[in-house]
Short mmCIF file of C-alpha atoms in Angstrom, two decimals:
data_model
loop_
_atom_site.label_atom_id
_atom_site.label_comp_id
_atom_site.label_asym_id
_atom_site.label_seq_id
_atom_site.Cartn_x
_atom_site.Cartn_y
_atom_site.Cartn_z
CA MET A 771 93.75 -79.36 -53.72
CA ASP A 772 94.65 -79.28 -49.86
CA ASP A 773 96.47 -76.91 -50.59
CA GLU A 774 93.43 -74.42 -52.03
CA ASN A 775 91.72 -75.75 -48.76
CA LYS A 776 94.12 -74.57 -46.98
CA THR A 777 94.49 -71.23 -48.92
CA SER A 778 90.57 -70.81 -48.45
CA ASP A 779 91.04 -71.46 -44.37
CA SER A 780 93.81 -69.18 -44.06
CA ASP A 781 92.26 -65.87 -45.77
CA GLY A 782 88.96 -67.21 -43.71
CA SER A 783 90.91 -66.82 -40.34
CA LYS A 784 91.91 -62.47 -41.58
CA LYS A 785 88.44 -62.40 -42.65
CA ASN A 786 87.52 -63.16 -38.74
CA SER A 787 90.76 -61.56 -37.84
CA LEU A 788 89.35 -58.62 -39.36
CA PHE A 789 85.70 -58.21 -39.20
CA GLY A 790 85.05 -60.60 -36.26
CA LYS A 791 85.14 -60.78 -32.44
CA ASN A 792 88.22 -58.96 -32.82
CA LYS A 793 87.37 -55.74 -34.86
CA PHE A 794 84.92 -55.90 -31.82
CA LYS A 795 86.82 -55.93 -28.85
CA ILE A 796 89.53 -52.77 -30.85
CA THR A 797 86.47 -50.42 -31.17
CA LYS A 798 85.23 -51.45 -27.26
CA ILE A 799 88.77 -50.36 -26.72
CA ASN A 800 88.88 -46.55 -28.57
CA ALA A 801 85.07 -45.66 -27.75
CA ALA A 802 86.83 -45.81 -23.69
CA ASP A 803 88.85 -44.17 -24.15
CA ILE A 804 87.28 -41.24 -26.42
CA LEU A 805 84.76 -41.04 -23.27
CA PHE A 806 87.77 -40.88 -20.64
CA LYS A 807 89.47 -38.41 -22.96
CA LEU A 808 86.62 -35.90 -22.94
CA LYS A 809 85.70 -36.02 -19.38
CA ASN A 810 89.13 -35.58 -18.90
CA PHE A 811 89.39 -32.17 -20.74
CA PHE A 812 85.57 -31.11 -19.61
CA PHE A 813 86.74 -31.03 -15.90
CA ASN A 814 90.04 -29.77 -16.24
CA LYS A 815 88.55 -27.21 -18.11
CA LEU A 816 85.80 -25.92 -15.84
CA ARG A 817 88.45 -26.57 -13.35
CA ILE A 818 90.34 -23.86 -14.84
CA ASN A 819 87.50 -21.77 -15.60
CA ALA A 820 86.65 -21.44 -11.54
CA ALA A 821 89.96 -21.17 -10.66
CA ASP A 822 90.32 -18.08 -13.70
CA THR A 823 87.48 -16.51 -13.00
CA LEU A 824 87.83 -16.38 -8.92
CA SER A 825 91.45 -15.13 -9.68
CA LEU A 826 89.73 -12.23 -12.12
CA PHE A 827 87.71 -11.60 -9.46
CA GLN A 828 90.22 -11.98 -6.28
CA LYS A 829 91.71 -9.06 -8.64
CA ASN A 830 88.73 -6.49 -9.92
CA SER A 831 87.13 -6.84 -6.44
CA LYS A 832 86.57 -3.24 -5.87
CA ALA A 833 85.66 -2.42 -9.47
CA MET A 834 83.46 -5.25 -9.22
CA ILE A 835 81.45 -3.87 -6.08
CA PHE A 836 82.00 -0.58 -7.37
CA THR A 837 79.92 -1.09 -10.71
CA PHE A 838 76.97 -3.20 -8.52
CA VAL A 839 76.46 -0.62 -6.40
CA SER A 840 76.68 2.35 -9.02
CA ALA A 841 74.02 -0.22 -10.75
CA PHE A 842 71.87 -0.42 -7.60
CA ILE A 843 71.55 3.79 -7.32
CA LEU A 844 70.41 3.80 -10.49
CA MET A 845 67.83 1.36 -10.27
CA ILE A 846 66.34 3.28 -6.96
CA PHE A 847 66.98 6.05 -8.98
CA SER A 848 64.30 5.22 -11.84
CA ALA A 849 61.99 3.78 -9.63
CA GLY A 850 61.43 7.72 -7.82
CA VAL A 851 61.38 9.36 -11.08
CA VAL A 852 58.21 6.53 -12.03
CA PHE A 853 56.53 6.72 -8.71
CA PHE A 854 56.79 10.90 -8.64
CA ALA A 855 55.60 11.33 -12.54
CA VAL A 856 52.67 8.72 -12.01
CA VAL A 857 52.02 10.59 -8.59
CA GLN A 858 51.84 13.58 -9.87
CA GLY A 859 49.01 12.40 -12.26
CA GLN A 860 47.84 14.27 -15.54
CA GLU A 861 47.70 17.76 -16.30
CA LYS A 862 45.14 20.41 -14.44
CA VAL A 863 43.01 22.65 -16.50
CA MET A 864 40.35 25.19 -15.56
CA VAL A 865 37.01 24.36 -16.49
CA PRO A 866 35.55 26.47 -19.20
CA ASP A 867 31.58 28.16 -18.50
CA VAL A 868 29.65 26.21 -21.24
CA THR A 869 25.80 27.31 -19.99
CA GLY A 870 24.18 28.49 -22.37
CA GLN A 871 26.25 27.21 -25.53
CA THR A 872 24.60 24.65 -27.49
CA LEU A 873 25.98 20.91 -27.10
CA ALA A 874 28.29 20.61 -29.96
CA ASP A 875 29.92 24.42 -29.13
CA ALA A 876 30.09 22.60 -25.54
CA LEU A 877 32.20 19.28 -26.73
CA ILE A 878 34.76 21.43 -28.65
CA GLU A 879 35.50 23.44 -25.80
CA MET A 880 35.87 21.03 -23.63
CA GLN A 881 37.71 18.57 -25.95
CA GLU A 882 40.44 21.71 -26.21
CA LYS A 883 40.38 21.45 -22.34
CA GLU A 884 40.76 17.44 -22.39
CA LEU A 885 37.62 16.74 -20.14
CA TYR A 886 34.79 14.89 -20.69
CA PRO A 887 31.33 15.05 -20.72
CA LYS A 888 28.63 12.95 -18.98
CA ILE A 889 25.08 14.06 -20.60
CA ARG A 890 21.86 14.07 -18.93
CA LEU A 891 18.77 15.36 -20.63
CA ARG A 892 15.95 17.15 -19.20
CA TYR A 893 12.85 19.30 -20.46
CA SER A 894 13.43 23.55 -19.75
CA GLU A 895 10.59 25.91 -18.62
CA ARG A 896 12.49 28.53 -21.57
CA PRO A 897 10.70 28.13 -25.22
CA GLY A 898 14.22 28.32 -27.30
CA ASP A 899 16.28 25.91 -24.99
CA ALA A 900 16.56 22.75 -26.66
CA GLY A 901 20.29 21.44 -27.05
CA LYS A 902 21.12 23.78 -25.30
CA ILE A 903 23.38 23.86 -21.19
CA LEU A 904 21.62 24.42 -18.57
CA GLU A 905 23.72 23.43 -15.88
CA GLN A 906 27.58 21.88 -15.35
CA ASN A 907 29.51 20.16 -12.45
CA PRO A 908 32.31 20.92 -11.70
CA GLY A 909 31.04 24.75 -12.33
CA ALA A 910 33.45 27.42 -14.59
CA GLY A 911 36.64 28.11 -13.23
CA MET A 912 37.33 25.39 -11.41
CA ILE A 913 40.77 23.32 -11.50
CA VAL A 914 40.79 19.56 -12.20
CA LYS A 915 42.84 16.96 -14.12
CA ALA A 916 42.96 16.42 -17.20
CA GLY A 917 40.62 13.46 -18.25
CA ARG A 918 38.03 14.46 -15.72
CA ARG A 919 34.14 13.97 -16.31
CA ILE A 920 32.02 17.15 -16.56
CA SER A 921 28.37 16.34 -15.39
CA LEU A 922 26.37 18.74 -18.44
CA VAL A 923 22.80 19.06 -18.30
CA VAL A 924 21.26 19.61 -21.97
CA SER A 925 17.43 20.73 -22.30
CA LYS A 926 15.18 18.80 -24.44
CA GLY A 927 13.10 21.75 -25.16
CA VAL A 928 9.85 22.77 -23.50
CA VAL A 929 7.61 19.81 -22.15
CA ILE A 930 4.97 21.53 -24.76
CA ASP A 931 5.50 24.11 -27.73
CA HIS A 932 1.85 24.67 -28.48
CA ILE A 933 -1.37 25.45 -27.51
CA GLU A 934 -3.67 22.67 -27.94
CA ASP A 935 -7.17 22.58 -28.44
CA TYR A 936 -9.51 22.26 -25.23
CA LYS A 937 -12.88 22.52 -26.69
CA GLY A 938 -15.03 19.99 -25.80
CA LEU A 939 -13.08 18.60 -23.21
CA ILE A 940 -14.02 19.11 -19.30
CA LEU A 941 -12.52 21.47 -17.39
CA ASP A 942 -11.43 19.55 -14.59
CA ASP A 943 -9.83 17.15 -16.97
CA VAL A 944 -7.54 20.27 -18.72
CA ARG A 945 -6.86 21.70 -14.91
CA MET A 946 -5.79 18.14 -14.23
CA GLN A 947 -3.86 17.32 -17.44
CA LEU A 948 -1.41 21.26 -17.20
CA GLN A 949 -1.06 20.88 -13.51
CA THR A 950 0.89 17.07 -14.15
CA LEU A 951 2.48 18.47 -17.23
CA PHE A 952 4.06 21.55 -15.28
CA ALA A 953 4.61 19.69 -11.89
CA GLY A 954 7.40 21.20 -10.57
CA SER A 955 7.72 24.26 -12.08
CA ALA A 956 8.41 27.52 -11.37
CA ASN A 957 7.33 29.11 -13.85
CA PRO A 958 4.78 27.10 -15.85
CA LEU A 959 4.47 27.43 -19.70
CA ILE A 960 0.53 27.55 -19.07
CA VAL A 961 -1.61 29.46 -16.97
CA LEU A 962 -4.83 29.03 -16.61
CA ALA A 963 -7.07 31.57 -15.85
CA ASP A 964 -10.01 31.56 -13.36
CA PRO A 965 -12.66 30.13 -16.46
CA VAL A 966 -16.13 32.45 -17.49
CA TYR A 967 -18.85 30.77 -16.92
CA LYS A 968 -22.33 30.80 -19.50
CA ALA A 969 -25.86 28.95 -19.87
CA ASP A 970 -25.52 26.09 -22.68
CA VAL A 971 -26.86 22.69 -24.26
CA SER A 972 -23.79 21.72 -23.17
CA SER A 973 -23.27 19.56 -20.44
CA PRO A 974 -22.02 21.49 -16.77
CA GLY A 975 -17.65 22.24 -16.97
CA VAL A 976 -17.92 21.23 -20.44
CA ILE A 977 -15.31 24.04 -22.66
CA LEU A 978 -16.90 26.13 -24.85
CA GLU A 979 -14.09 28.51 -25.99
CA GLN A 980 -10.64 29.23 -25.63
CA ASN A 981 -7.89 32.02 -25.78
CA PRO A 982 -4.98 31.74 -27.68
CA ALA A 983 -6.24 29.06 -30.16
CA PRO A 984 -5.22 26.50 -30.92
CA GLY A 985 -1.80 25.98 -32.41
CA THR A 986 -0.34 29.65 -31.12
CA VAL A 987 3.64 28.52 -30.53
CA ILE A 988 4.40 28.96 -27.15
CA THR A 989 7.62 31.97 -27.10
CA GLU A 990 7.09 32.65 -23.61
CA PRO A 991 4.26 31.80 -20.26
CA VAL A 992 1.02 32.85 -21.53
CA THR A 993 -2.56 32.52 -19.96
CA LEU A 994 -5.10 30.53 -21.45
CA ASN A 995 -9.02 31.80 -20.84
CA LEU A 996 -11.47 29.75 -20.73
CA ILE A 997 -15.59 29.62 -21.35
CA VAL A 998 -17.43 26.88 -19.26
CA SER A 999 -21.07 25.65 -20.04
CA ARG A 1000 -22.45 26.11 -17.02
CA GLY A 1001 -25.25 23.68 -18.02
CA PRO A 1002 -28.51 24.56 -19.86
CA GLU A 1003 -30.55 27.58 -17.94
CA PHE A 1004 -33.87 26.46 -19.41
CA GLU A 1005 -34.22 23.25 -18.18
CA ASN A 1006 -36.58 23.08 -14.71
CA THR A 1007 -37.33 20.40 -12.54
CA ARG A 1008 -40.53 19.08 -10.74
CA VAL A 1009 -40.54 19.49 -7.26
CA PRO A 1010 -41.14 15.80 -5.63
CA ASN A 1011 -43.35 15.80 -2.52
CA ILE A 1012 -41.57 13.93 -0.04
CA ILE A 1013 -43.81 14.09 3.18
CA GLY A 1014 -44.22 10.93 5.19
CA LYS A 1015 -40.16 9.36 2.84
CA ASN A 1016 -38.01 7.84 5.37
CA VAL A 1017 -34.18 8.36 5.12
CA LYS A 1018 -34.18 5.69 2.59
CA GLU A 1019 -36.35 6.76 0.60
CA MET A 1020 -35.03 9.82 0.76
CA LEU A 1021 -32.00 9.42 -0.14
CA GLU A 1022 -33.49 7.53 -3.65
CA ILE A 1023 -34.91 10.73 -4.51
CA MET A 1024 -32.40 12.79 -3.59
CA GLN A 1025 -30.12 10.58 -6.57
CA THR A 1026 -32.29 11.19 -8.80
CA SER A 1027 -33.69 14.53 -8.48
CA LYS A 1028 -32.50 17.92 -9.52
CA ILE A 1029 -33.56 19.26 -6.54
CA VAL A 1030 -31.08 20.62 -3.85
CA PHE A 1031 -32.95 19.58 -0.24
CA ASP A 1032 -31.65 21.43 3.38
CA PHE A 1033 -32.63 19.66 5.89
CA THR A 1034 -33.28 20.23 9.32
CA SER A 1035 -34.67 17.54 12.18
CA HIS A 1036 -36.72 17.69 15.63
CA ILE A 1037 -37.90 14.98 18.09
CA ALA A 1038 -40.92 13.43 16.67
CA LYS A 1039 -44.31 14.45 18.08
CA ALA A 1040 -46.76 12.37 19.18
CA ASN A 1041 -48.41 12.40 15.77
CA GLU A 1042 -45.25 12.22 13.93
CA THR A 1043 -44.17 9.29 12.57
CA PRO A 1044 -40.73 8.70 13.66
CA GLY A 1045 -37.82 8.69 10.71
CA THR A 1046 -39.91 10.71 8.37
CA VAL A 1047 -40.22 13.96 6.38
CA VAL A 1048 -42.80 15.98 8.57
CA GLN A 1049 -42.76 19.43 6.45
CA GLN A 1050 -41.88 20.73 3.50
CA GLN A 1051 -41.48 24.08 1.63
CA THR A 1052 -43.95 24.24 -0.27
CA PHE A 1053 -43.97 26.77 -4.11
CA ASP A 1054 -46.80 28.54 -6.41
CA LYS A 1055 -45.22 26.75 -9.15
CA GLU A 1056 -44.80 23.42 -10.06
CA PHE A 1057 -41.19 23.39 -11.54
CA LEU A 1058 -38.27 25.39 -10.32
CA PRO A 1059 -34.85 25.80 -12.33
CA ASN A 1060 -32.38 22.97 -11.36
CA TYR A 1061 -30.46 23.12 -8.35
CA SER A 1062 -32.86 25.08 -6.59
CA ARG A 1063 -33.12 24.31 -2.60
CA VAL A 1064 -36.06 23.17 -0.98
CA SER A 1065 -36.16 22.93 2.44
CA ALA A 1066 -37.48 20.15 4.75
CA GLU A 1067 -37.51 18.87 8.17
CA PHE A 1068 -37.44 15.29 9.84
CA ALA A 1069 -39.04 13.65 12.88
CA PHE A 1070 -36.75 11.32 14.57
CA PRO A 1071 -37.19 9.34 17.83
CA GLU A 1072 -35.66 10.53 20.49
CA ALA A 1073 -32.42 8.84 21.32
CA GLY A 1074 -31.73 6.18 23.70
CA GLY A 1075 -30.30 2.90 23.85
CA ASP A 1076 -30.96 1.91 20.43
CA GLU A 1077 -28.34 -0.19 18.27
CA PHE A 1078 -29.23 2.36 15.61
CA VAL A 1079 -29.22 5.90 15.49
CA PHE A 1080 -30.87 8.98 13.15
CA GLY A 1081 -29.22 12.01 12.00
CA ILE A 1082 -28.07 14.53 9.55
CA LEU A 1083 -24.54 15.25 7.88
CA SER A 1084 -24.29 18.72 7.15
CA GLU A 1085 -21.37 20.22 5.74
CA THR A 1086 -20.44 24.11 4.48
CA LEU A 1087 -19.36 23.47 0.80
CA THR A 1088 -17.57 25.62 -1.70
CA ASN A 1089 -20.21 27.75 -3.63
CA TYR A 1090 -19.29 25.22 -7.52
CA PRO A 1091 -20.58 27.66 -10.70
CA TYR A 1092 -21.87 23.79 -11.70
CA PRO A 1093 -22.56 21.26 -9.69
CA VAL A 1094 -19.97 18.67 -9.06
CA PRO A 1095 -19.88 15.55 -8.14
CA VAL A 1096 -20.52 14.35 -3.89
CA ARG A 1097 -20.35 10.91 -2.88
CA ILE A 1098 -20.88 10.27 0.97
CA GLU A 1099 -19.41 6.51 2.22
CA VAL A 1100 -20.37 4.47 5.04
CA GLN A 1101 -16.98 3.10 6.85
CA SER A 1102 -17.72 -0.07 9.58
CA PRO A 1103 -16.06 -3.10 11.71
CA GLU A 1104 -18.69 -5.02 10.64
CA THR A 1105 -19.13 -4.51 7.23
CA GLU A 1106 -17.12 -3.73 3.97
CA PRO A 1107 -17.47 -0.19 2.78
CA TYR A 1108 -20.51 1.10 0.81
CA THR A 1109 -21.41 4.13 -0.86
CA LEU A 1110 -24.30 5.49 1.18
CA ILE A 1111 -25.36 8.04 -1.43
CA ALA A 1112 -23.59 9.43 -4.84
CA PHE A 1113 -25.60 13.08 -6.26
CA ASN A 1114 -24.50 16.22 -7.84
CA HIS A 1115 -24.39 19.35 -6.02
CA PRO A 1116 -23.94 22.87 -6.55
CA GLY A 1117 -22.08 23.62 -3.31
CA GLY A 1118 -22.84 25.75 -0.38
CA ASN A 1119 -25.12 24.21 2.98
CA PHE A 1120 -25.03 20.60 2.24
CA THR A 1121 -27.38 18.11 4.68
CA ALA A 1122 -27.82 14.60 4.16
CA PRO A 1123 -30.51 12.00 6.79
CA TYR A 1124 -28.63 8.66 7.44
CA GLU A 1125 -29.42 6.16 9.89
CA LEU A 1126 -27.05 4.01 10.93
CA ALA A 1127 -25.21 1.70 13.14
CA LYS A 1128 -23.44 3.51 16.06
CA GLY A 1129 -19.78 3.54 15.47
CA SER A 1130 -19.82 3.87 11.89
CA VAL A 1131 -17.36 6.02 10.01
CA LEU A 1132 -19.54 8.46 7.33
CA VAL A 1133 -17.06 9.86 4.50
CA LEU A 1134 -17.98 12.77 2.34
CA TYR A 1135 -16.49 12.96 -1.18
CA VAL A 1136 -16.31 15.66 -3.42
CA VAL A 1137 -15.64 15.19 -6.68
CA GLU A 1138 -13.31 11.80 -5.21
CA LYS A 1139 -11.56 14.01 -2.61
CA GLU A 1140 -12.16 12.89 0.84
CA ARG A 1141 -13.26 16.69 2.44
CA SER A 1142 -14.53 15.03 6.15
CA ARG A 1143 -15.16 12.32 8.26
CA THR A 1144 -17.59 12.13 10.60
CA THR A 1145 -18.75 9.55 13.39
CA VAL A 1146 -22.17 8.18 13.98
CA LYS A 1147 -22.62 8.64 18.38
#
């Protein structure tokens, strides 16, 4: 038994010596040796390489300097080539003449020159120009770089390509419509001739007939001839009795009657009522044709220091073929502007009585256009 125990102890001691603390001690010594050897190896290797490199540089210094200088010169040369290539830019081309061509043909020709369009549309004055080039910028023959944008003005066609139906419309409205339609045009497609007037049951100024007929295609500038109503020739008006009427009453009659009154005035006499009509032209018949003229005379008070002033506004208008709307507006710093009277007048001699404060301004409008200004004094 003792021998067996000794044998066991002996075996255990061997195992401890192989795998125990002695084992770890041997392992540590070996690792340290390995690290030390690696460190010395790399350090010596690096020192050898540095020494070799320095030795190699000393032996070939001239060749290496030449190489560096050559590379630098080559780099400078390459940079110069690139710089001048950029500065020189794209190829230069001549701008073709594309005016009068269709847009498609113009684009093809410009594409061949490597030019690009910048398109703007507008109406033209000549029929048949739709889709054609009207203007270009830069002009034909100019030398530009390829890739340049060329401004092209392309026709949208004419503003109107046929005669419209103007029958039944008012002449002034048609005239304004045509003026607006061809505003700024040197050669308008439709020129309005002086209209021919005739008596008709239609209201004055209404278009009765036209030539060319509605729907006529416009291929060149045309002259539009119109026949316009002068109003019913057979209509007559009763001549009102205006003796004794004051200014306010007279203004009301003028707005409702189709008689044109030509007023004059004088300083009221002792037997006359100031500010009233004292004389009137008389006729053998009760009715007169519309817009016949009747003379009348006011008796006004003598001018003094009164705040209000009596007077007659007098103007010479164009003789119109039919009565046109006229209006007198009163402007005063003390009140808002207001209409004194509004009625139709055939033109020629125009008179209207007034009784207004001093400093008031009478503004005469004919067809809503200011004709004159008169200050009451």
